Amino acid sequence: MHGTQADLGRLQRLLDESYAGSGAHLRSITTPDRRLDAAQVSERLTAIQVMALATVTAGESLAVTVHGTAAQIDTSAGEVRDFLVECYGDDWADWAGSAQYARIDAKRVFTFGVPK
């Protein structure tokens, strides 16, 4: 991730608020030893991830569930384009075709990670 300490702080607050408002069933699954904090999420999500708009899983050892509103983003210029070029190279637009990218304005975020 390309997050700052302020970004991690905002994510941590969102994670804490989300967990505090969750029900008994979710808390029985995302027990404290399986719940990731913002720094752990950042450490594990180090590259672009292909996501369903609700849940991301990685071999059943990691899940990040985001509830919010998705908004399509422009990839033709700015930070997003710079990030895509960094990840895929200068020719990414040639082979990416008509791929659509979205930002999720998160209202609630839940994490699950199998302890290492």
PDB file of C-alpha atoms in Angstrom:
ATOM      1  CA  MET A   1       0.000   0.000   0.000  1.00  0.00           C
ATOM      2  CA  HIS A   2       1.055   3.571  -0.522  1.00  0.00           C
ATOM      3  CA  GLY A   3      -0.403   4.798   2.747  1.00  0.00           C
ATOM      4  CA  THR A   4       0.901   7.378   5.162  1.00  0.00           C
ATOM      5  CA  GLN A   5       0.855   7.138   8.945  1.00  0.00           C
ATOM      6  CA  ALA A   6      -2.259   9.336   8.861  1.00  0.00           C
ATOM      7  CA  ASP A   7      -3.888   6.855   6.437  1.00  0.00           C
ATOM      8  CA  LEU A   8      -3.057   3.972   8.773  1.00  0.00           C
ATOM      9  CA  GLY A   9      -4.512   5.920  11.687  1.00  0.00           C
ATOM     10  CA  ARG A  10      -7.771   6.512   9.796  1.00  0.00           C
ATOM     11  CA  LEU A  11      -7.933   2.845   8.796  1.00  0.00           C
ATOM     12  CA  GLN A  12      -7.308   1.744  12.386  1.00  0.00           C
ATOM     13  CA  ARG A  13     -10.121   3.972  13.667  1.00  0.00           C
ATOM     14  CA  LEU A  14     -12.445   2.584  11.006  1.00  0.00           C
ATOM     15  CA  LEU A  15     -11.468  -0.997  11.887  1.00  0.00           C
ATOM     16  CA  ASP A  16     -12.059  -0.340  15.599  1.00  0.00           C
ATOM     17  CA  GLU A  17     -15.416   1.378  15.022  1.00  0.00           C
ATOM     18  CA  SER A  18     -16.533  -1.400  12.667  1.00  0.00           C
ATOM     19  CA  TYR A  19     -15.599  -4.126  15.144  1.00  0.00           C
ATOM     20  CA  ALA A  20     -17.250  -2.289  18.029  1.00  0.00           C
ATOM     21  CA  GLY A  21     -20.518  -2.185  16.072  1.00  0.00           C
ATOM     22  CA  SER A  22     -20.428  -5.810  14.941  1.00  0.00           C
ATOM     23  CA  GLY A  23     -22.716  -8.518  16.231  1.00  0.00           C
ATOM     24  CA  ALA A  24     -21.992 -11.625  18.272  1.00  0.00           C
ATOM     25  CA  HIS A  25     -21.742 -13.916  15.238  1.00  0.00           C
ATOM     26  CA  LEU A  26     -19.099 -11.808  13.485  1.00  0.00           C
ATOM     27  CA  ARG A  27     -17.148 -11.437  16.725  1.00  0.00           C
ATOM     28  CA  SER A  28     -17.167 -15.229  17.144  1.00  0.00           C
ATOM     29  CA  ILE A  29     -15.391 -15.493  13.773  1.00  0.00           C
ATOM     30  CA  THR A  30     -13.080 -12.467  13.962  1.00  0.00           C
ATOM     31  CA  THR A  31     -11.725 -13.142  17.417  1.00  0.00           C
ATOM     32  CA  PRO A  32      -8.987 -10.798  18.676  1.00  0.00           C
ATOM     33  CA  ASP A  33      -6.235 -13.269  17.701  1.00  0.00           C
ATOM     34  CA  ARG A  34      -7.587 -13.394  14.119  1.00  0.00           C
ATOM     35  CA  ARG A  35      -8.371  -9.711  13.707  1.00  0.00           C
ATOM     36  CA  LEU A  36      -5.758  -7.711  11.796  1.00  0.00           C
ATOM     37  CA  ASP A  37      -4.880  -4.145  12.682  1.00  0.00           C
ATOM     38  CA  ALA A  38      -4.171  -1.439  10.078  1.00  0.00           C
ATOM     39  CA  ALA A  39      -0.422  -2.100  10.021  1.00  0.00           C
ATOM     40  CA  GLN A  40      -0.963  -5.844   9.468  1.00  0.00           C
ATOM     41  CA  VAL A  41      -3.402  -5.171   6.611  1.00  0.00           C
ATOM     42  CA  SER A  42      -0.840  -2.843   5.020  1.00  0.00           C
ATOM     43  CA  GLU A  43       1.911  -5.456   5.424  1.00  0.00           C
ATOM     44  CA  ARG A  44      -0.165  -8.189   3.781  1.00  0.00           C
ATOM     45  CA  LEU A  45      -1.660  -6.142   0.939  1.00  0.00           C
ATOM     46  CA  THR A  46       1.588  -5.062  -0.691  1.00  0.00           C
ATOM     47  CA  ALA A  47       0.515  -5.320  -4.317  1.00  0.00           C
ATOM     48  CA  ILE A  48      -2.561  -4.896  -6.435  1.00  0.00           C
ATOM     49  CA  GLN A  49      -5.195  -7.412  -5.438  1.00  0.00           C
ATOM     50  CA  VAL A  50      -8.050  -8.657  -7.584  1.00  0.00           C
ATOM     51  CA  MET A  51     -11.168  -8.124  -5.489  1.00  0.00           C
ATOM     52  CA  ALA A  52     -14.813  -8.888  -5.485  1.00  0.00           C
ATOM     53  CA  LEU A  53     -16.511  -5.688  -4.376  1.00  0.00           C
ATOM     54  CA  ALA A  54     -17.348  -7.149  -0.972  1.00  0.00           C
ATOM     55  CA  THR A  55     -14.701  -9.646   0.116  1.00  0.00           C
ATOM     56  CA  VAL A  56     -11.083 -10.419  -0.648  1.00  0.00           C
ATOM     57  CA  THR A  57      -9.581 -13.750   0.308  1.00  0.00           C
ATOM     58  CA  ALA A  58      -6.067 -15.091  -0.076  1.00  0.00           C
ATOM     59  CA  GLY A  59      -5.962 -18.849   0.341  1.00  0.00           C
ATOM     60  CA  GLU A  60      -8.436 -18.599   3.217  1.00  0.00           C
ATOM     61  CA  SER A  61      -5.686 -17.083   5.360  1.00  0.00           C
ATOM     62  CA  LEU A  62      -6.715 -13.468   4.821  1.00  0.00           C
ATOM     63  CA  ALA A  63     -10.050 -11.727   4.355  1.00  0.00           C
ATOM     64  CA  VAL A  64     -10.798  -8.024   4.175  1.00  0.00           C
ATOM     65  CA  THR A  65     -14.507  -7.186   3.944  1.00  0.00           C
ATOM     66  CA  VAL A  66     -15.436  -3.629   3.050  1.00  0.00           C
ATOM     67  CA  HIS A  67     -18.915  -2.099   3.193  1.00  0.00           C
ATOM     68  CA  GLY A  68     -19.306   1.272   1.508  1.00  0.00           C
ATOM     69  CA  THR A  69     -19.976   3.047  -1.745  1.00  0.00           C
ATOM     70  CA  ALA A  70     -17.960   2.387  -4.897  1.00  0.00           C
ATOM     71  CA  ALA A  71     -17.104   5.197  -7.296  1.00  0.00           C
ATOM     72  CA  GLN A  72     -15.445   4.734 -10.678  1.00  0.00           C
ATOM     73  CA  ILE A  73     -12.054   6.430 -10.919  1.00  0.00           C
ATOM     74  CA  ASP A  74     -10.181   7.959 -13.843  1.00  0.00           C
ATOM     75  CA  THR A  75      -6.936   6.147 -14.641  1.00  0.00           C
ATOM     76  CA  SER A  76      -5.752   8.474 -17.404  1.00  0.00           C
ATOM     77  CA  ALA A  77      -3.707  10.795 -15.162  1.00  0.00           C
ATOM     78  CA  GLY A  78      -2.593  11.513 -11.626  1.00  0.00           C
ATOM     79  CA  GLU A  79      -1.659   9.254  -8.714  1.00  0.00           C
ATOM     80  CA  VAL A  80      -3.728   6.286  -9.863  1.00  0.00           C
ATOM     81  CA  ARG A  81      -2.096   6.260 -13.294  1.00  0.00           C
ATOM     82  CA  ASP A  82       1.347   6.651 -11.695  1.00  0.00           C
ATOM     83  CA  PHE A  83       0.622   3.697  -9.403  1.00  0.00           C
ATOM     84  CA  LEU A  84      -0.545   1.494 -12.288  1.00  0.00           C
ATOM     85  CA  VAL A  85       2.560   2.357 -14.296  1.00  0.00           C
ATOM     86  CA  GLU A  86       4.712   1.532 -11.243  1.00  0.00           C
ATOM     87  CA  CYS A  87       3.008  -1.863 -10.871  1.00  0.00           C
ATOM     88  CA  TYR A  88       2.582  -2.884 -14.517  1.00  0.00           C
ATOM     89  CA  GLY A  89       4.972  -0.786 -16.570  1.00  0.00           C
ATOM     90  CA  ASP A  90       4.554   2.011 -19.099  1.00  0.00           C
ATOM     91  CA  ASP A  91       2.528  -0.129 -21.499  1.00  0.00           C
ATOM     92  CA  TRP A  92      -0.196  -1.130 -19.016  1.00  0.00           C
ATOM     93  CA  ALA A  93      -2.847   0.899 -20.858  1.00  0.00           C
ATOM     94  CA  ASP A  94      -2.116  -1.037 -24.074  1.00  0.00           C
ATOM     95  CA  TRP A  95      -3.074  -4.410 -22.616  1.00  0.00           C
ATOM     96  CA  ALA A  96      -5.473  -3.297 -19.863  1.00  0.00           C
ATOM     97  CA  GLY A  97      -8.082  -2.551 -22.501  1.00  0.00           C
ATOM     98  CA  SER A  98     -11.300  -1.224 -21.093  1.00  0.00           C
ATOM     99  CA  ALA A  99     -10.690  -2.360 -17.506  1.00  0.00           C
ATOM    100  CA  GLN A 100     -12.637  -0.292 -15.000  1.00  0.00           C
ATOM    101  CA  TYR A 101     -11.223   0.815 -11.649  1.00  0.00           C
ATOM    102  CA  ALA A 102     -13.161   1.894  -8.585  1.00  0.00           C
ATOM    103  CA  ARG A 103     -12.493   3.396  -5.185  1.00  0.00           C
ATOM    104  CA  ILE A 104     -14.559   2.230  -2.246  1.00  0.00           C
ATOM    105  CA  ASP A 105     -15.497   4.904   0.258  1.00  0.00           C
ATOM    106  CA  ALA A 106     -15.561   2.566   3.254  1.00  0.00           C
ATOM    107  CA  LYS A 107     -18.181   2.846   5.948  1.00  0.00           C
ATOM    108  CA  ARG A 108     -17.181  -0.371   7.717  1.00  0.00           C
ATOM    109  CA  VAL A 109     -14.157  -2.671   7.332  1.00  0.00           C
ATOM    110  CA  PHE A 110     -13.609  -6.085   8.866  1.00  0.00           C
ATOM    111  CA  THR A 111     -10.443  -8.173   8.723  1.00  0.00           C
ATOM    112  CA  PHE A 112      -9.633 -11.818   9.326  1.00  0.00           C
ATOM    113  CA  GLY A 113      -6.186 -13.337   9.307  1.00  0.00           C
ATOM    114  CA  VAL A 114      -4.935 -16.748  10.279  1.00  0.00           C
ATOM    115  CA  PRO A 115      -2.191 -16.305  12.900  1.00  0.00           C
ATOM    116  CA  LYS A 116       1.280 -16.988  11.490  1.00  0.00           C
TER     117      LYS A 116
END
